[in-house]
Short mmCIF file of C-alpha atoms and ligand atoms in Angstrom, two decimals:
data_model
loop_
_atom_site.label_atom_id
_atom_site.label_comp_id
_atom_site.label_asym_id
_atom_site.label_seq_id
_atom_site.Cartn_x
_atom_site.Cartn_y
_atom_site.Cartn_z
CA UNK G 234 37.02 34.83 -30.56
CA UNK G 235 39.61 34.51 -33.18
CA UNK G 236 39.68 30.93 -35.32
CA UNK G 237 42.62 28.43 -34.48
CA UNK G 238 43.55 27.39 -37.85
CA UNK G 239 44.87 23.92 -36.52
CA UNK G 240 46.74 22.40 -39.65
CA UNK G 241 48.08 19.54 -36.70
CA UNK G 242 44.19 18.30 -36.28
CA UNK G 243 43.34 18.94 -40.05
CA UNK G 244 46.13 16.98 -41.84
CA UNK G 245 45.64 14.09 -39.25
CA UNK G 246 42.07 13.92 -39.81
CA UNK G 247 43.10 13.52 -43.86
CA UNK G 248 45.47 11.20 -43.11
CA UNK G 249 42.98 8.86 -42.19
CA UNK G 250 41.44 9.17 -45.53
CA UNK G 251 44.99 9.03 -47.25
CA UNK G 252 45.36 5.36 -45.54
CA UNK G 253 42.52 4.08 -46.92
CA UNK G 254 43.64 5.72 -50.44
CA UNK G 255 46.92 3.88 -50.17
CA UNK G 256 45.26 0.08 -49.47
CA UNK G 257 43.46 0.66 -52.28
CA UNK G 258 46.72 1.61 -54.52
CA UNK G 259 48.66 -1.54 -52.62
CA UNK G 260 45.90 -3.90 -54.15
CA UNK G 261 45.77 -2.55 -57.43
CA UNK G 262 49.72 -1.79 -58.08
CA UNK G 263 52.47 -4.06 -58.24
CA UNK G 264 54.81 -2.01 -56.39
CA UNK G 265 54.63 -0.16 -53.22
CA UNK G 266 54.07 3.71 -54.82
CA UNK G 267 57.20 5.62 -53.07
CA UNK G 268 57.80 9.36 -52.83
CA UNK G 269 61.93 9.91 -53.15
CA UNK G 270 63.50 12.94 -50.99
CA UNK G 271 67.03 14.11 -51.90
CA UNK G 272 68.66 15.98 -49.64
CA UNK G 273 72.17 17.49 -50.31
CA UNK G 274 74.29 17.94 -47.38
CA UNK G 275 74.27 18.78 -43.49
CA UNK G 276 71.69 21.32 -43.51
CA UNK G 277 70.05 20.58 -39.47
CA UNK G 278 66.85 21.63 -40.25
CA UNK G 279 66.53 20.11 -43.67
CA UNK G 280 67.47 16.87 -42.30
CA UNK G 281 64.65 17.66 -39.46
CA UNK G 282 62.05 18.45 -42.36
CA UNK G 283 63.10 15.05 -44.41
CA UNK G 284 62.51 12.77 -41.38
CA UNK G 285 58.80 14.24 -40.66
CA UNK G 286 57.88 13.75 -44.36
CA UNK G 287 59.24 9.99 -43.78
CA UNK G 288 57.50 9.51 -41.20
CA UNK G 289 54.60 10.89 -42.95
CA UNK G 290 54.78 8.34 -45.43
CA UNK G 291 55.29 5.40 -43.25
CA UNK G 292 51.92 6.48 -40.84
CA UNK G 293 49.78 6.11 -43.98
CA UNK G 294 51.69 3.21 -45.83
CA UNK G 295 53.29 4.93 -48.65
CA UNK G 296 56.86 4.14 -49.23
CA UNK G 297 59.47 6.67 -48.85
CA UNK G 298 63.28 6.61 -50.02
CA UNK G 299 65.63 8.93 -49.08
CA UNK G 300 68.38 9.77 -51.42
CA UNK G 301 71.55 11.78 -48.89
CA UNK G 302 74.23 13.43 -51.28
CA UNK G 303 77.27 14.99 -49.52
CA UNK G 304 77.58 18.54 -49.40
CA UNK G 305 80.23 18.83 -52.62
CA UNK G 306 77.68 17.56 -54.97
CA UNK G 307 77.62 18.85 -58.02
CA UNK G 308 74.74 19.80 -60.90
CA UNK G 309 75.37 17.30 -63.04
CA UNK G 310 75.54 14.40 -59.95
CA UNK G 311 72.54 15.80 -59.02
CA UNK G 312 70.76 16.42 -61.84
CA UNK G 313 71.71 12.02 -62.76
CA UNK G 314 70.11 11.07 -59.38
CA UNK G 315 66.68 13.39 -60.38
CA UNK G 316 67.17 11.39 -63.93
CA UNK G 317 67.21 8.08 -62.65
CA UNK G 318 63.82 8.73 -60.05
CA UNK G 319 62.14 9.56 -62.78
CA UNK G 320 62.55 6.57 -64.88
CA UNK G 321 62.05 4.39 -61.55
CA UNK G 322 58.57 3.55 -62.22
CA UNK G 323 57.57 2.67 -58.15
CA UNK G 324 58.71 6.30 -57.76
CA UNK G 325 55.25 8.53 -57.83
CA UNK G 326 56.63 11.68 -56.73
CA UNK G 327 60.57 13.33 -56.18
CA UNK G 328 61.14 16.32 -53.95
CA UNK G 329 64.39 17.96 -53.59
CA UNK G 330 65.06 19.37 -49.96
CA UNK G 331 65.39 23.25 -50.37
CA UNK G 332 67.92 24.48 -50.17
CA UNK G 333 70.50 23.20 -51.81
CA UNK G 334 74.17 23.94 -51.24
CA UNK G 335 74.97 26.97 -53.29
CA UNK G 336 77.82 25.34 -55.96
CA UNK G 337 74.29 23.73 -57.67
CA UNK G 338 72.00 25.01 -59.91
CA UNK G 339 68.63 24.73 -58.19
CA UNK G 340 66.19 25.95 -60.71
CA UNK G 341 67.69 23.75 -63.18
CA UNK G 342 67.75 20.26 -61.15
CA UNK G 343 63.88 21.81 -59.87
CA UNK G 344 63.28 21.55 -64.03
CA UNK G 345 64.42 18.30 -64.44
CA UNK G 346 62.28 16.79 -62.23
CA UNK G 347 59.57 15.02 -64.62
CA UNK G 348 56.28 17.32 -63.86
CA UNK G 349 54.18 13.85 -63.46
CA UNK G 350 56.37 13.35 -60.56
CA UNK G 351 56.99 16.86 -59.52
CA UNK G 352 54.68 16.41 -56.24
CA UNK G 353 56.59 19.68 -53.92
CA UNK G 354 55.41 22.14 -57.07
CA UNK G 355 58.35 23.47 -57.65
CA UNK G 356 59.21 22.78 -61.65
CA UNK G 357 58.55 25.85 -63.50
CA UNK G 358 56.46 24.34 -66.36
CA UNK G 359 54.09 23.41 -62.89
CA UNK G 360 54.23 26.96 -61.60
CA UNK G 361 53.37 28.26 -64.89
CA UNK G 362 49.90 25.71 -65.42
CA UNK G 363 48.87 26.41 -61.90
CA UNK G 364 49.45 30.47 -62.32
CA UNK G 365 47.18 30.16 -65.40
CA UNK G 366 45.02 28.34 -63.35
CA UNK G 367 45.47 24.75 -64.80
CA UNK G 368 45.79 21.76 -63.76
CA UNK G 369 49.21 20.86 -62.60
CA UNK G 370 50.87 20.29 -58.61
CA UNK G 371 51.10 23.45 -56.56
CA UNK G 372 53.79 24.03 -54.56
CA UNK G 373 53.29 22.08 -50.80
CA UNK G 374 53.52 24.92 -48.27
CA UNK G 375 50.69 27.54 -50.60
CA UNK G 376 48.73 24.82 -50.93
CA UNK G 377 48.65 23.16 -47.62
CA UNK G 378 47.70 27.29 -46.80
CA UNK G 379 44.59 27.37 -49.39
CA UNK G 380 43.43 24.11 -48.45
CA UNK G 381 43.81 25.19 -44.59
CA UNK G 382 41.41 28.27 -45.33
CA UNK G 383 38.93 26.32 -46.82
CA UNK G 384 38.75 23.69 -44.34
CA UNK G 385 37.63 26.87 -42.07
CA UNK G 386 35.52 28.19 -44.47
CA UNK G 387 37.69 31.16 -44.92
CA UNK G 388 36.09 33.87 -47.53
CA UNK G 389 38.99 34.44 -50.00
CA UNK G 390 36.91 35.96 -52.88
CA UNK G 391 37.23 39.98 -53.24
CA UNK G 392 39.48 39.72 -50.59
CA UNK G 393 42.68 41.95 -50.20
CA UNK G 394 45.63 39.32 -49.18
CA UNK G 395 49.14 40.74 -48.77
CA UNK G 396 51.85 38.09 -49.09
CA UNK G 397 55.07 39.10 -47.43
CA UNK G 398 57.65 36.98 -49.32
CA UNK G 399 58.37 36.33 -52.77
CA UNK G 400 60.63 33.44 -52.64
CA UNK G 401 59.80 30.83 -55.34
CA UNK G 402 58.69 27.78 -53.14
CA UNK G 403 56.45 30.36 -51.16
CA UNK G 404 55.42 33.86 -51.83
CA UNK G 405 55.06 33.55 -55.52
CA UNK G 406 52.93 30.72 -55.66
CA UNK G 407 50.78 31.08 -52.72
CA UNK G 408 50.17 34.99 -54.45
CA UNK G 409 49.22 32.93 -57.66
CA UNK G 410 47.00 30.51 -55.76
CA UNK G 411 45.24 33.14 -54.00
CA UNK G 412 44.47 35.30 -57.22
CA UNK G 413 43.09 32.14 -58.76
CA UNK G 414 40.56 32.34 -55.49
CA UNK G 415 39.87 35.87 -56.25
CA UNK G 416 41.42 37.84 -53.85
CA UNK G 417 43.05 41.45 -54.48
CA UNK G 418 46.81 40.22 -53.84
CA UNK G 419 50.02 42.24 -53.32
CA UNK G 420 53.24 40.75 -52.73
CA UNK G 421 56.03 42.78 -50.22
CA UNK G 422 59.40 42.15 -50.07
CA UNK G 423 62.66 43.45 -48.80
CA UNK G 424 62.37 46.43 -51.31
CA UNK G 425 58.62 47.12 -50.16
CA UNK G 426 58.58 50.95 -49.24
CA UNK G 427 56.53 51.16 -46.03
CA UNK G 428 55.41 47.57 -45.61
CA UNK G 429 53.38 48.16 -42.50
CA UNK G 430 51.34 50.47 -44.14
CA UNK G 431 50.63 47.28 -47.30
CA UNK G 432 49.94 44.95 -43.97
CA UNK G 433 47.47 47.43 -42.70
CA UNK G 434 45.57 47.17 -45.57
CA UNK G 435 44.95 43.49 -46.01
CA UNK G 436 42.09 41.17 -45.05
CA UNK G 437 44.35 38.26 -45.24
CA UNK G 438 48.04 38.69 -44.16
CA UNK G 439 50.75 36.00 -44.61
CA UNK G 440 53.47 36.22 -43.63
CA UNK G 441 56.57 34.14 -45.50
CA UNK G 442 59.66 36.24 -44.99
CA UNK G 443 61.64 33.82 -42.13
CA UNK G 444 61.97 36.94 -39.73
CA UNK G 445 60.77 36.12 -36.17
CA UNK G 446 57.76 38.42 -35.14
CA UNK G 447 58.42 41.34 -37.90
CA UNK G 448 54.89 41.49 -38.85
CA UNK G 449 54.03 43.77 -35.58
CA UNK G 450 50.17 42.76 -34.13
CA UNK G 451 49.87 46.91 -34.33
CA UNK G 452 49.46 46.58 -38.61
CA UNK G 453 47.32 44.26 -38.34
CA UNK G 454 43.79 45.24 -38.77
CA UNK G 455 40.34 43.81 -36.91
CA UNK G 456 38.92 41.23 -38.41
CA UNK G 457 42.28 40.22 -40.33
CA UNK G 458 42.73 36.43 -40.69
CA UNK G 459 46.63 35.69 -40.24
CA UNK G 460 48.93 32.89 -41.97
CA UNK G 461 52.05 32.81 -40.57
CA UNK G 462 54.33 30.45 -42.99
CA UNK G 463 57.20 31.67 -40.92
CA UNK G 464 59.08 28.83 -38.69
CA UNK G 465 62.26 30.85 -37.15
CA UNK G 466 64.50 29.71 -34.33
CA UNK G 467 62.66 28.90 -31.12
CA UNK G 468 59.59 27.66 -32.45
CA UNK G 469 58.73 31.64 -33.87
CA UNK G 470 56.79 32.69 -36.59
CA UNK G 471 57.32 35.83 -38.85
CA UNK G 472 53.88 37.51 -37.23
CA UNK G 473 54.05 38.61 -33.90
CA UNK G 474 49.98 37.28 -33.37
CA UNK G 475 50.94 37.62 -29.75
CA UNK G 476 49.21 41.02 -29.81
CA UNK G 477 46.33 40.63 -31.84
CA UNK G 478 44.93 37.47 -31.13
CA UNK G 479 41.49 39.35 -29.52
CA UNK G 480 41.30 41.40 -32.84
CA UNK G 481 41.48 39.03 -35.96
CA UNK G 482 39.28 36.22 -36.72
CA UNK G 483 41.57 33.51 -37.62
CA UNK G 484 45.03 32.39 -37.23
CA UNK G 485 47.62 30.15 -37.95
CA UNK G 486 49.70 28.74 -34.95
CA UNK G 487 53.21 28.32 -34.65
CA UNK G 488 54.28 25.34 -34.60
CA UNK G 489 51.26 23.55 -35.35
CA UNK G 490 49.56 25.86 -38.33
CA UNK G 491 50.94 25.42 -41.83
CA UNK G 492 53.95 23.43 -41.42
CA UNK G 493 51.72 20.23 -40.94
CA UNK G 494 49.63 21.50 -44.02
CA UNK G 495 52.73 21.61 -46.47
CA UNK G 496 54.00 17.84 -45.57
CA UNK G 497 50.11 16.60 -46.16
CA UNK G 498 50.00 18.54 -49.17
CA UNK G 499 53.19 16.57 -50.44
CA UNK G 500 51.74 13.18 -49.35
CA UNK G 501 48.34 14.19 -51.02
CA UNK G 502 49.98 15.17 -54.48
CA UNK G 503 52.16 11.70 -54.25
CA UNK G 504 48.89 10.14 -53.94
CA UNK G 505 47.63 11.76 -56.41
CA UNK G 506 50.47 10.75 -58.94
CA UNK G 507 50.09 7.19 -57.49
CA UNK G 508 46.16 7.30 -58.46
CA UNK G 509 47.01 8.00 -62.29
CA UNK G 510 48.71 5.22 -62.56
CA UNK G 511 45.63 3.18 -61.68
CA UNK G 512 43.21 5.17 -63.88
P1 NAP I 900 63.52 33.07 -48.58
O1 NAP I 900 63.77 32.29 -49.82
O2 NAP I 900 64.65 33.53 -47.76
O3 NAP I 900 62.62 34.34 -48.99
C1 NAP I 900 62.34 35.34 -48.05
C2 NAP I 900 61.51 36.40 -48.70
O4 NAP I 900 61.21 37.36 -47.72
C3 NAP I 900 62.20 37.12 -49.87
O5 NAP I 900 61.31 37.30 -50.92
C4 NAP I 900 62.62 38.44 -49.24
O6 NAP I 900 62.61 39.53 -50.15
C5 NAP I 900 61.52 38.64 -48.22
N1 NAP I 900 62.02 39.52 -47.15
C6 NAP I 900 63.15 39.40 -46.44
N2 NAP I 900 63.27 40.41 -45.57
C7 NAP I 900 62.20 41.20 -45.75
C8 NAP I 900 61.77 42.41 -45.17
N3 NAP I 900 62.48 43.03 -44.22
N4 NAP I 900 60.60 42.94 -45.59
C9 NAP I 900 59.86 42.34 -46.54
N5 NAP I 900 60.23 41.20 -47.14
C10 NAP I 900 61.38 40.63 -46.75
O7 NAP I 900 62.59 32.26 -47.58
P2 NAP I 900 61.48 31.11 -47.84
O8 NAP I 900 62.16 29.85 -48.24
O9 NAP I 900 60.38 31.63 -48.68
O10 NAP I 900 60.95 30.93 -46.35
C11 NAP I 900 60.36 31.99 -45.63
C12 NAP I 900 59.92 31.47 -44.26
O11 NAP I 900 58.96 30.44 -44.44
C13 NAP I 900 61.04 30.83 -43.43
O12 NAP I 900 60.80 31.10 -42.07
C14 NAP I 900 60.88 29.35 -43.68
O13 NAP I 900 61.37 28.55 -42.62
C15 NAP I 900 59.38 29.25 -43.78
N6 NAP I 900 58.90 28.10 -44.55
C16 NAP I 900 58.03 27.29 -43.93
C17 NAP I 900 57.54 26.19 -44.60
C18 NAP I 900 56.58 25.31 -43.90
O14 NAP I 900 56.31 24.22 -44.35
N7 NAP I 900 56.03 25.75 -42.79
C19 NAP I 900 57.95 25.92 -45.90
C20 NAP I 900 58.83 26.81 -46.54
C21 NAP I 900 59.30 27.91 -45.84
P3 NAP I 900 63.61 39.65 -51.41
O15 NAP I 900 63.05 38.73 -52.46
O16 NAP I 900 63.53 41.08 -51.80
O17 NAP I 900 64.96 39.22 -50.92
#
């Protein structure tokens, strides 16, 4: 019987923890410790993903502001609003909504958020500590996955993971996060000659390409454990598990897998930020 990988159960079991975190921050701050969320533009979804990290915030007692730009915003607006959260002192961490609309530079307003505050992961000074395995905030989404797998006690070390997705908030630093646990990793991408025979190989497959069901159940192996980062229209991830639910050993569901994961991983890092404050 395969594993449920429940990241809905897990991150509101840590939640609990997180609001006794927070009353102790309340008593011991003078100022309610706030994670800021910029989003640029109309983007649905985006919009979608903003309010669950809100309401995130308010379930445990963290504050949350939410900076909305319009759509024709440009670097240099942006890159004043990142500025001006990170001189805001009640401001403990600062995520900016990917994506952005394309007339901004993303990797350069990613870099100007201050890496004490950079809570989502995503400044490349962080990626570059955590790849060398230092101390420093890992992107939400691979880390809500690593901390998912070891809340199941899933053996990473020695093991061959295959990360299908090399996008910079996903595949490349959930491959770096699961070197630093040992495993044998290979990343595919859209260039990948014969991908299904890469998938076949792997102990742990994740999948993190936004394709509904391309990872086929027939490539996966028995035994496999599957992360499915995917979230594509209708509530469908990029693995079709569908298939080979009888033959792995764990899963991720969709909904209900790793997209509760990443938002607790963003909550946890803000704590975090909050905590050195204190120390
Ligand atoms: P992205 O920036 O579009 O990157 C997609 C990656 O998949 C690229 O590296 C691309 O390769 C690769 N790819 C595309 N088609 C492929 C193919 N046919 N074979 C192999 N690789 C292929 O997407 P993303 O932002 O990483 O997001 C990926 C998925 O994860 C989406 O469904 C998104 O909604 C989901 N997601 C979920 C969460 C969460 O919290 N649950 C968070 C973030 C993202 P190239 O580099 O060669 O183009």
């Amino acid at each position: 019987m395969a594993v449920i990988l429940n990241g809905k159960e897990t991150s509101k079991k840590y939640e609990e923890e997180f609001k006794n975190r927070v009353e102790v921050l309340k008593s011991k701050l003078d100022f309610l410790p706030t994670l800021a969320t910029i989003i640029v533009g109309e983007d649905m979804a985006s919009k979608t993903y903003v309010n669950m990290k809100c309401r995130a915030c308010e379930r445990i007692g963290l504050g949350s502001k939410v900076v909305a730009l319009p759509e024709n915003t440009t670097t240099e607006e942006l890159l004043s609003v990142i500025q001006n959260l990170n001189n805001d002192k009640s401001i403990c961490g600062i995520l900016l909504q990917h994506p952005v609309p394309k007339q901004i530079n993303e990797r350069l307003c990613f870099d100007a958020i201050d890496i004490s505050k950079d809570v989502d992961g995503v400044n490349s000074m962080s990626f570059g500590l955590v790849s060398m395995g230092e101390d420093a905030y890992k992107c939400a989404t691979p880390y809500g996955i690593i901390r998912l797998m070891k809340e199941f006690n899933i053996e990473m070390k020695g093991k061959r993971a295959v990360v299908v997705g090399r996008s910079a908030i996903l595949g490349k630093p959930l491959a770096m996060l699961l070197l630093n646990e040992d495993c044998t990793v290979t990343i595919c991408h859209s260039k990948t000659v014969n991908l299904e025979e890469e998938v076949r190989g792997a102990d742990i497959v994740v999948g993190a390409l936004g394709k509904a069901k391309f990872i086929k159940s027939d490539w996966i192996k028995d035994g496999a454990v599957v992360i499915d980062a995917g979230y594509n229209e209708g509530n469908v991830g990029d693995v079709d598990v569908d298939g080979c639910m009888g033959r792995v050993s764990a899963y991720t569901p969709v909904p209900g897998g790793v997209g509760p994961m990443t938002i607790n991983s963003l909550i946890l890092q803000t704590l975090e930020s909050a905590e050195k404050l204190v120390k």
